[in-house]
Amino acid sequence: MRRALALCLLALLTVSAGCTSLFGPGEVPDQQLNENATYDDLWEEEAGVYIDVGTDSYRAVYDLGENRTSLDVYGRTGFGLERPLDISGLRYRYQNGTVITPANSSNFTVDQGREELNITVPEPNGSLAFSAPKPGKSFTVPAFIEGVSYEAALPPATDAAVPLLSNVNPSPSATFEEDGRTHIRWDSVSRDVSVRYYLDRDLLIFGSIAGVLTIAGIAGAVYYLRQIRALERRREEVALDVNREE
């Protein structure tokens, strides 16, 4: 009886703790969606999707085009499963330049499902912007809109040029410097954009370590070469002594 009661209690606690995963996650707080954010420096960028990468988050602006009035956004778990993206500072910009928050319009809404957020905007021909967190010196942005150009501006004093320290996937169409920042551009994207980059000082540290290891390797090779030559000389001396005794 006690065992059955304990099992029932455990099941109840499990269901209570996991109700979010069973019935779907809660809605994104309005305060989070409407929090202060500015995208004035990003609205006019030419890329269909522009990603401004910061230290622990990024800002993204999406040109929705002529026929799109909604966008499904999601992130990925460590197992590659889709999950609702943790966005904040949501904004919509009309074609005439007017910028609104969800609090400004009943037609600007966010519905959260088990795997994604569905963002509905008042009308097509506008742009959508939001901020999202990212881990460390990397970020991954799913291709919410396919077949358009993407551009990512890395943080100042960072780069993604050395393969051992970085990775850019898919392969970029172009990489260039602008205003002291590395920009990566893809002319057309049909799958997740993933970038791992490094700080400029990381390259100096890596170069210093590589230099020390190279010097140590050369010194070791010289040492062993000298040892081998010394053994060869001793062998020759022993051979001469044997010949003399004979």
PDB file of C-alpha atoms in Angstrom:
ATOM      1  CA  MET A   1       0.000   0.000   0.000  1.00  0.00           C
ATOM      2  CA  ARG A   2       2.777   2.399   0.942  1.00  0.00           C
ATOM      3  CA  ARG A   3       4.664   1.540  -2.228  1.00  0.00           C
ATOM      4  CA  ALA A   4       1.595   2.228  -4.386  1.00  0.00           C
ATOM      5  CA  LEU A   5       0.992   5.526  -2.584  1.00  0.00           C
ATOM      6  CA  ALA A   6       4.627   6.527  -3.061  1.00  0.00           C
ATOM      7  CA  LEU A   7       4.457   5.699  -6.771  1.00  0.00           C
ATOM      8  CA  CYS A   8       1.277   7.761  -7.177  1.00  0.00           C
ATOM      9  CA  LEU A   9       2.864  10.695  -5.355  1.00  0.00           C
ATOM     10  CA  LEU A  10       5.992  10.442  -7.517  1.00  0.00           C
ATOM     11  CA  ALA A  11       3.885  10.369 -10.681  1.00  0.00           C
ATOM     12  CA  LEU A  12       1.927  13.426  -9.512  1.00  0.00           C
ATOM     13  CA  LEU A  13       5.120  15.349  -8.777  1.00  0.00           C
ATOM     14  CA  THR A  14       6.564  14.370 -12.159  1.00  0.00           C
ATOM     15  CA  VAL A  15       3.468  15.546 -14.013  1.00  0.00           C
ATOM     16  CA  SER A  16       3.364  18.775 -12.002  1.00  0.00           C
ATOM     17  CA  ALA A  17       7.027  19.513 -12.660  1.00  0.00           C
ATOM     18  CA  GLY A  18       6.744  18.609 -16.318  1.00  0.00           C
ATOM     19  CA  CYS A  19       3.427  20.244 -17.123  1.00  0.00           C
ATOM     20  CA  THR A  20       5.192  22.857 -19.208  1.00  0.00           C
ATOM     21  CA  SER A  21       6.679  20.217 -21.485  1.00  0.00           C
ATOM     22  CA  LEU A  22       3.417  18.251 -21.627  1.00  0.00           C
ATOM     23  CA  PHE A  23       1.071  21.104 -22.474  1.00  0.00           C
ATOM     24  CA  GLY A  24       3.501  23.482 -24.126  1.00  0.00           C
ATOM     25  CA  PRO A  25       5.529  26.415 -22.810  1.00  0.00           C
ATOM     26  CA  GLY A  26       3.993  29.573 -21.432  1.00  0.00           C
ATOM     27  CA  GLU A  27       3.632  32.786 -23.385  1.00  0.00           C
ATOM     28  CA  VAL A  28       6.521  35.233 -23.743  1.00  0.00           C
ATOM     29  CA  PRO A  29       6.007  38.049 -21.192  1.00  0.00           C
ATOM     30  CA  ASP A  30       4.737  41.293 -22.736  1.00  0.00           C
ATOM     31  CA  GLN A  31       7.391  43.219 -20.839  1.00  0.00           C
ATOM     32  CA  GLN A  32      10.097  41.156 -22.548  1.00  0.00           C
ATOM     33  CA  LEU A  33       8.616  41.669 -26.021  1.00  0.00           C
ATOM     34  CA  ASN A  34       8.184  45.412 -25.510  1.00  0.00           C
ATOM     35  CA  GLU A  35      11.420  46.142 -23.642  1.00  0.00           C
ATOM     36  CA  ASN A  36      13.654  48.969 -24.821  1.00  0.00           C
ATOM     37  CA  ALA A  37      15.617  48.159 -27.966  1.00  0.00           C
ATOM     38  CA  THR A  38      16.835  50.133 -30.947  1.00  0.00           C
ATOM     39  CA  TYR A  39      17.466  48.975 -34.489  1.00  0.00           C
ATOM     40  CA  ASP A  40      17.871  52.373 -36.150  1.00  0.00           C
ATOM     41  CA  ASP A  41      21.363  51.418 -37.318  1.00  0.00           C
ATOM     42  CA  LEU A  42      20.125  48.178 -38.910  1.00  0.00           C
ATOM     43  CA  TRP A  43      16.846  48.907 -40.714  1.00  0.00           C
ATOM     44  CA  GLU A  44      18.495  50.166 -43.904  1.00  0.00           C
ATOM     45  CA  GLU A  45      20.971  47.311 -44.371  1.00  0.00           C
ATOM     46  CA  GLU A  46      20.774  45.719 -47.826  1.00  0.00           C
ATOM     47  CA  ALA A  47      20.748  42.040 -46.799  1.00  0.00           C
ATOM     48  CA  GLY A  48      17.418  40.262 -46.569  1.00  0.00           C
ATOM     49  CA  VAL A  49      18.427  39.160 -43.070  1.00  0.00           C
ATOM     50  CA  TYR A  50      20.967  41.187 -41.102  1.00  0.00           C
ATOM     51  CA  ILE A  51      22.506  39.880 -37.860  1.00  0.00           C
ATOM     52  CA  ASP A  52      24.387  42.223 -35.550  1.00  0.00           C
ATOM     53  CA  VAL A  53      26.371  40.005 -33.174  1.00  0.00           C
ATOM     54  CA  GLY A  54      27.147  41.211 -29.661  1.00  0.00           C
ATOM     55  CA  THR A  55      28.989  39.698 -26.719  1.00  0.00           C
ATOM     56  CA  ASP A  56      26.146  37.617 -25.274  1.00  0.00           C
ATOM     57  CA  SER A  57      23.263  38.322 -27.667  1.00  0.00           C
ATOM     58  CA  TYR A  58      22.496  39.340 -31.227  1.00  0.00           C
ATOM     59  CA  ARG A  59      20.047  41.647 -32.979  1.00  0.00           C
ATOM     60  CA  ALA A  60      18.383  40.425 -36.160  1.00  0.00           C
ATOM     61  CA  VAL A  61      16.374  42.304 -38.790  1.00  0.00           C
ATOM     62  CA  TYR A  62      14.238  40.432 -41.339  1.00  0.00           C
ATOM     63  CA  ASP A  63      12.888  41.961 -44.539  1.00  0.00           C
ATOM     64  CA  LEU A  64       9.492  40.253 -44.749  1.00  0.00           C
ATOM     65  CA  GLY A  65       8.924  41.023 -48.424  1.00  0.00           C
ATOM     66  CA  GLU A  66       5.676  41.604 -50.279  1.00  0.00           C
ATOM     67  CA  ASN A  67       3.529  38.638 -49.237  1.00  0.00           C
ATOM     68  CA  ARG A  68       4.690  37.662 -45.753  1.00  0.00           C
ATOM     69  CA  THR A  69       2.689  38.742 -42.700  1.00  0.00           C
ATOM     70  CA  SER A  70       4.031  36.170 -40.226  1.00  0.00           C
ATOM     71  CA  LEU A  71       7.288  34.529 -39.247  1.00  0.00           C
ATOM     72  CA  ASP A  72       7.926  31.343 -37.261  1.00  0.00           C
ATOM     73  CA  VAL A  73      11.087  31.620 -35.158  1.00  0.00           C
ATOM     74  CA  TYR A  74      12.806  28.931 -33.132  1.00  0.00           C
ATOM     75  CA  GLY A  75      16.151  27.876 -31.732  1.00  0.00           C
ATOM     76  CA  ARG A  76      17.666  24.430 -31.312  1.00  0.00           C
ATOM     77  CA  THR A  77      18.475  22.352 -28.259  1.00  0.00           C
ATOM     78  CA  GLY A  78      21.790  20.565 -27.790  1.00  0.00           C
ATOM     79  CA  PHE A  79      20.159  17.543 -29.443  1.00  0.00           C
ATOM     80  CA  GLY A  80      19.134  19.559 -32.507  1.00  0.00           C
ATOM     81  CA  LEU A  81      15.440  19.692 -31.580  1.00  0.00           C
ATOM     82  CA  GLU A  82      13.469  22.857 -32.263  1.00  0.00           C
ATOM     83  CA  ARG A  83      12.400  25.042 -29.333  1.00  0.00           C
ATOM     84  CA  PRO A  84      10.779  28.491 -29.091  1.00  0.00           C
ATOM     85  CA  LEU A  85      13.406  31.210 -29.460  1.00  0.00           C
ATOM     86  CA  ASP A  86      13.866  33.419 -26.401  1.00  0.00           C
ATOM     87  CA  ILE A  87      13.369  36.802 -28.076  1.00  0.00           C
ATOM     88  CA  SER A  88      13.080  40.291 -26.630  1.00  0.00           C
ATOM     89  CA  GLY A  89      12.757  43.874 -27.871  1.00  0.00           C
ATOM     90  CA  LEU A  90      10.392  42.902 -30.699  1.00  0.00           C
ATOM     91  CA  ARG A  91       9.758  45.615 -33.310  1.00  0.00           C
ATOM     92  CA  TYR A  92       7.948  45.979 -36.641  1.00  0.00           C
ATOM     93  CA  ARG A  93       8.810  48.702 -39.143  1.00  0.00           C
ATOM     94  CA  TYR A  94       6.290  49.812 -41.734  1.00  0.00           C
ATOM     95  CA  GLN A  95       7.453  50.619 -45.244  1.00  0.00           C
ATOM     96  CA  ASN A  96       7.061  54.345 -44.448  1.00  0.00           C
ATOM     97  CA  GLY A  97       9.567  54.038 -41.583  1.00  0.00           C
ATOM     98  CA  THR A  98       7.165  53.965 -38.622  1.00  0.00           C
ATOM     99  CA  VAL A  99       8.329  51.532 -35.923  1.00  0.00           C
ATOM    100  CA  ILE A 100       5.926  49.878 -33.463  1.00  0.00           C
ATOM    101  CA  THR A 101       6.002  47.386 -30.597  1.00  0.00           C
ATOM    102  CA  PRO A 102       3.400  44.665 -29.921  1.00  0.00           C
ATOM    103  CA  ALA A 103       1.882  47.010 -27.338  1.00  0.00           C
ATOM    104  CA  ASN A 104       1.114  49.528 -30.109  1.00  0.00           C
ATOM    105  CA  SER A 105      -1.016  47.245 -32.288  1.00  0.00           C
ATOM    106  CA  SER A 106      -3.487  44.415 -31.733  1.00  0.00           C
ATOM    107  CA  ASN A 107      -2.396  43.041 -35.130  1.00  0.00           C
ATOM    108  CA  PHE A 108       1.199  42.629 -33.967  1.00  0.00           C
ATOM    109  CA  THR A 109       1.072  39.400 -31.950  1.00  0.00           C
ATOM    110  CA  VAL A 110       3.221  36.514 -30.730  1.00  0.00           C
ATOM    111  CA  ASP A 111       1.829  33.009 -30.195  1.00  0.00           C
ATOM    112  CA  GLN A 112       4.121  30.509 -28.511  1.00  0.00           C
ATOM    113  CA  GLY A 113       3.852  26.823 -29.331  1.00  0.00           C
ATOM    114  CA  ARG A 114       5.816  23.805 -28.185  1.00  0.00           C
ATOM    115  CA  GLU A 115       8.572  24.239 -30.788  1.00  0.00           C
ATOM    116  CA  GLU A 116       8.364  27.790 -32.141  1.00  0.00           C
ATOM    117  CA  LEU A 117       7.035  31.314 -31.854  1.00  0.00           C
ATOM    118  CA  ASN A 118       4.592  32.514 -34.474  1.00  0.00           C
ATOM    119  CA  ILE A 119       4.959  36.269 -34.961  1.00  0.00           C
ATOM    120  CA  THR A 120       2.161  38.000 -36.879  1.00  0.00           C
ATOM    121  CA  VAL A 121       2.685  41.539 -38.176  1.00  0.00           C
ATOM    122  CA  PRO A 122       0.094  44.159 -39.212  1.00  0.00           C
ATOM    123  CA  GLU A 123       0.868  44.100 -42.954  1.00  0.00           C
ATOM    124  CA  PRO A 124       3.425  42.877 -45.534  1.00  0.00           C
ATOM    125  CA  ASN A 125       6.255  44.948 -47.056  1.00  0.00           C
ATOM    126  CA  GLY A 126       7.714  45.692 -43.638  1.00  0.00           C
ATOM    127  CA  SER A 127      10.678  44.578 -41.539  1.00  0.00           C
ATOM    128  CA  LEU A 128      10.768  42.608 -38.301  1.00  0.00           C
ATOM    129  CA  ALA A 129      13.474  42.926 -35.649  1.00  0.00           C
ATOM    130  CA  PHE A 130      14.234  41.262 -32.334  1.00  0.00           C
ATOM    131  CA  SER A 131      17.101  40.403 -29.998  1.00  0.00           C
ATOM    132  CA  ALA A 132      18.049  36.908 -28.825  1.00  0.00           C
ATOM    133  CA  PRO A 133      20.730  35.460 -26.520  1.00  0.00           C
ATOM    134  CA  LYS A 134      23.701  33.472 -27.775  1.00  0.00           C
ATOM    135  CA  PRO A 135      26.340  31.296 -26.076  1.00  0.00           C
ATOM    136  CA  GLY A 136      29.970  32.426 -25.932  1.00  0.00           C
ATOM    137  CA  LYS A 137      31.835  33.094 -29.180  1.00  0.00           C
ATOM    138  CA  SER A 138      29.344  31.405 -31.488  1.00  0.00           C
ATOM    139  CA  PHE A 139      25.812  31.744 -32.797  1.00  0.00           C
ATOM    140  CA  THR A 140      23.360  29.779 -34.912  1.00  0.00           C
ATOM    141  CA  VAL A 141      20.467  31.340 -36.810  1.00  0.00           C
ATOM    142  CA  PRO A 142      17.984  29.010 -38.532  1.00  0.00           C
ATOM    143  CA  ALA A 143      16.875  29.980 -42.033  1.00  0.00           C
ATOM    144  CA  PHE A 144      13.432  31.325 -41.102  1.00  0.00           C
ATOM    145  CA  ILE A 145      13.344  32.943 -44.553  1.00  0.00           C
ATOM    146  CA  GLU A 146      15.033  30.933 -47.304  1.00  0.00           C
ATOM    147  CA  GLY A 147      16.466  32.024 -50.629  1.00  0.00           C
ATOM    148  CA  VAL A 148      17.480  35.532 -49.507  1.00  0.00           C
ATOM    149  CA  SER A 149      20.821  37.079 -48.597  1.00  0.00           C
ATOM    150  CA  TYR A 150      22.109  36.962 -45.023  1.00  0.00           C
ATOM    151  CA  GLU A 151      24.824  39.116 -43.487  1.00  0.00           C
ATOM    152  CA  ALA A 152      26.391  38.874 -40.031  1.00  0.00           C
ATOM    153  CA  ALA A 153      28.558  41.544 -38.412  1.00  0.00           C
ATOM    154  CA  LEU A 154      30.870  40.020 -35.793  1.00  0.00           C
ATOM    155  CA  PRO A 155      31.754  41.925 -32.609  1.00  0.00           C
ATOM    156  CA  PRO A 156      34.713  44.345 -32.764  1.00  0.00           C
ATOM    157  CA  ALA A 157      38.180  42.792 -32.350  1.00  0.00           C
ATOM    158  CA  THR A 158      36.997  39.356 -33.501  1.00  0.00           C
ATOM    159  CA  ASP A 159      37.459  37.313 -36.665  1.00  0.00           C
ATOM    160  CA  ALA A 160      36.665  33.946 -38.246  1.00  0.00           C
ATOM    161  CA  ALA A 161      39.549  33.582 -40.706  1.00  0.00           C
ATOM    162  CA  VAL A 162      41.643  30.830 -39.066  1.00  0.00           C
ATOM    163  CA  PRO A 163      39.996  27.387 -39.489  1.00  0.00           C
ATOM    164  CA  LEU A 164      41.520  25.896 -36.330  1.00  0.00           C
ATOM    165  CA  LEU A 165      39.947  28.624 -34.209  1.00  0.00           C
ATOM    166  CA  SER A 166      36.710  29.247 -36.097  1.00  0.00           C
ATOM    167  CA  ASN A 167      34.043  27.759 -38.308  1.00  0.00           C
ATOM    168  CA  VAL A 168      31.554  29.302 -40.746  1.00  0.00           C
ATOM    169  CA  ASN A 169      28.744  27.166 -42.108  1.00  0.00           C
ATOM    170  CA  PRO A 170      27.558  27.255 -44.840  1.00  0.00           C
ATOM    171  CA  SER A 171      30.579  28.602 -46.701  1.00  0.00           C
ATOM    172  CA  PRO A 172      30.176  32.366 -47.094  1.00  0.00           C
ATOM    173  CA  SER A 173      29.888  34.201 -50.391  1.00  0.00           C
ATOM    174  CA  ALA A 174      32.129  36.981 -49.068  1.00  0.00           C
ATOM    175  CA  THR A 175      33.979  38.102 -45.955  1.00  0.00           C
ATOM    176  CA  PHE A 176      35.080  41.706 -45.534  1.00  0.00           C
ATOM    177  CA  GLU A 177      36.040  44.385 -43.019  1.00  0.00           C
ATOM    178  CA  GLU A 178      33.818  47.397 -42.431  1.00  0.00           C
ATOM    179  CA  ASP A 179      34.049  49.976 -39.635  1.00  0.00           C
ATOM    180  CA  GLY A 180      36.490  47.808 -37.716  1.00  0.00           C
ATOM    181  CA  ARG A 181      34.273  44.711 -37.777  1.00  0.00           C
ATOM    182  CA  THR A 182      34.346  41.474 -39.750  1.00  0.00           C
ATOM    183  CA  HIS A 183      31.266  40.972 -41.927  1.00  0.00           C
ATOM    184  CA  ILE A 184      30.228  37.602 -43.340  1.00  0.00           C
ATOM    185  CA  ARG A 185      27.772  37.479 -46.238  1.00  0.00           C
ATOM    186  CA  TRP A 186      25.783  34.686 -47.867  1.00  0.00           C
ATOM    187  CA  ASP A 187      24.038  35.518 -51.153  1.00  0.00           C
ATOM    188  CA  SER A 188      21.320  32.897 -50.634  1.00  0.00           C
ATOM    189  CA  VAL A 189      20.605  30.761 -47.572  1.00  0.00           C
ATOM    190  CA  SER A 190      18.537  27.585 -47.367  1.00  0.00           C
ATOM    191  CA  ARG A 191      19.756  26.094 -44.058  1.00  0.00           C
ATOM    192  CA  ASP A 192      20.980  27.142 -40.618  1.00  0.00           C
ATOM    193  CA  VAL A 193      23.719  29.763 -40.481  1.00  0.00           C
ATOM    194  CA  SER A 194      26.296  28.813 -37.860  1.00  0.00           C
ATOM    195  CA  VAL A 195      29.429  30.789 -36.973  1.00  0.00           C
ATOM    196  CA  ARG A 196      32.141  30.185 -34.394  1.00  0.00           C
ATOM    197  CA  TYR A 197      34.650  33.032 -34.120  1.00  0.00           C
ATOM    198  CA  TYR A 198      37.602  34.085 -31.969  1.00  0.00           C
ATOM    199  CA  LEU A 199      38.945  37.204 -30.313  1.00  0.00           C
ATOM    200  CA  ASP A 200      41.961  38.842 -31.925  1.00  0.00           C
ATOM    201  CA  ARG A 201      43.913  38.234 -28.723  1.00  0.00           C
ATOM    202  CA  ASP A 202      43.065  34.523 -28.983  1.00  0.00           C
ATOM    203  CA  LEU A 203      44.994  34.477 -32.255  1.00  0.00           C
ATOM    204  CA  LEU A 204      48.005  36.075 -30.548  1.00  0.00           C
ATOM    205  CA  ILE A 205      47.842  33.517 -27.744  1.00  0.00           C
ATOM    206  CA  PHE A 206      47.475  30.686 -30.257  1.00  0.00           C
ATOM    207  CA  GLY A 207      50.402  32.050 -32.277  1.00  0.00           C
ATOM    208  CA  SER A 208      52.561  32.327 -29.158  1.00  0.00           C
ATOM    209  CA  ILE A 209      51.762  28.764 -28.098  1.00  0.00           C
ATOM    210  CA  ALA A 210      52.396  27.491 -31.626  1.00  0.00           C
ATOM    211  CA  GLY A 211      55.718  29.363 -31.677  1.00  0.00           C
ATOM    212  CA  VAL A 212      56.804  27.905 -28.330  1.00  0.00           C
ATOM    213  CA  LEU A 213      55.831  24.400 -29.445  1.00  0.00           C
ATOM    214  CA  THR A 214      57.691  24.864 -32.728  1.00  0.00           C
ATOM    215  CA  ILE A 215      60.845  26.029 -30.953  1.00  0.00           C
ATOM    216  CA  ALA A 216      60.549  23.162 -28.464  1.00  0.00           C
ATOM    217  CA  GLY A 217      60.119  20.714 -31.341  1.00  0.00           C
ATOM    218  CA  ILE A 218      63.163  22.062 -33.175  1.00  0.00           C
ATOM    219  CA  ALA A 219      65.234  21.992 -29.972  1.00  0.00           C
ATOM    220  CA  GLY A 220      64.149  18.410 -29.311  1.00  0.00           C
ATOM    221  CA  ALA A 221      64.986  17.364 -32.861  1.00  0.00           C
ATOM    222  CA  VAL A 222      68.440  18.979 -32.623  1.00  0.00           C
ATOM    223  CA  TYR A 223      69.066  17.275 -29.279  1.00  0.00           C
ATOM    224  CA  TYR A 224      68.149  13.818 -30.590  1.00  0.00           C
ATOM    225  CA  LEU A 225      70.174  14.394 -33.767  1.00  0.00           C
ATOM    226  CA  ARG A 226      73.228  15.216 -31.665  1.00  0.00           C
ATOM    227  CA  GLN A 227      72.651  12.122 -29.548  1.00  0.00           C
ATOM    228  CA  ILE A 228      72.464   9.951 -32.654  1.00  0.00           C
ATOM    229  CA  ARG A 229      75.656  11.451 -34.053  1.00  0.00           C
ATOM    230  CA  ALA A 230      77.411  10.957 -30.713  1.00  0.00           C
ATOM    231  CA  LEU A 231      76.397   7.286 -30.713  1.00  0.00           C
ATOM    232  CA  GLU A 232      77.642   6.914 -34.278  1.00  0.00           C
ATOM    233  CA  ARG A 233      81.028   8.390 -33.304  1.00  0.00           C
ATOM    234  CA  ARG A 234      81.289   6.051 -30.330  1.00  0.00           C
ATOM    235  CA  ARG A 235      80.457   3.095 -32.554  1.00  0.00           C
ATOM    236  CA  GLU A 236      83.174   4.131 -34.991  1.00  0.00           C
ATOM    237  CA  GLU A 237      85.677   4.536 -32.142  1.00  0.00           C
ATOM    238  CA  VAL A 238      84.836   1.083 -30.771  1.00  0.00           C
ATOM    239  CA  ALA A 239      85.231  -0.414 -34.239  1.00  0.00           C
ATOM    240  CA  LEU A 240      88.670   1.219 -34.608  1.00  0.00           C
ATOM    241  CA  ASP A 241      89.794  -0.115 -31.230  1.00  0.00           C
ATOM    242  CA  VAL A 242      88.726  -3.635 -32.189  1.00  0.00           C
ATOM    243  CA  ASN A 243      90.612  -3.420 -35.487  1.00  0.00           C
ATOM    244  CA  ARG A 244      93.773  -2.254 -33.723  1.00  0.00           C
ATOM    245  CA  GLU A 245      93.649  -5.139 -31.242  1.00  0.00           C
ATOM    246  CA  GLU A 246      93.354  -7.599 -34.103  1.00  0.00           C
TER     247      GLU A 246
END
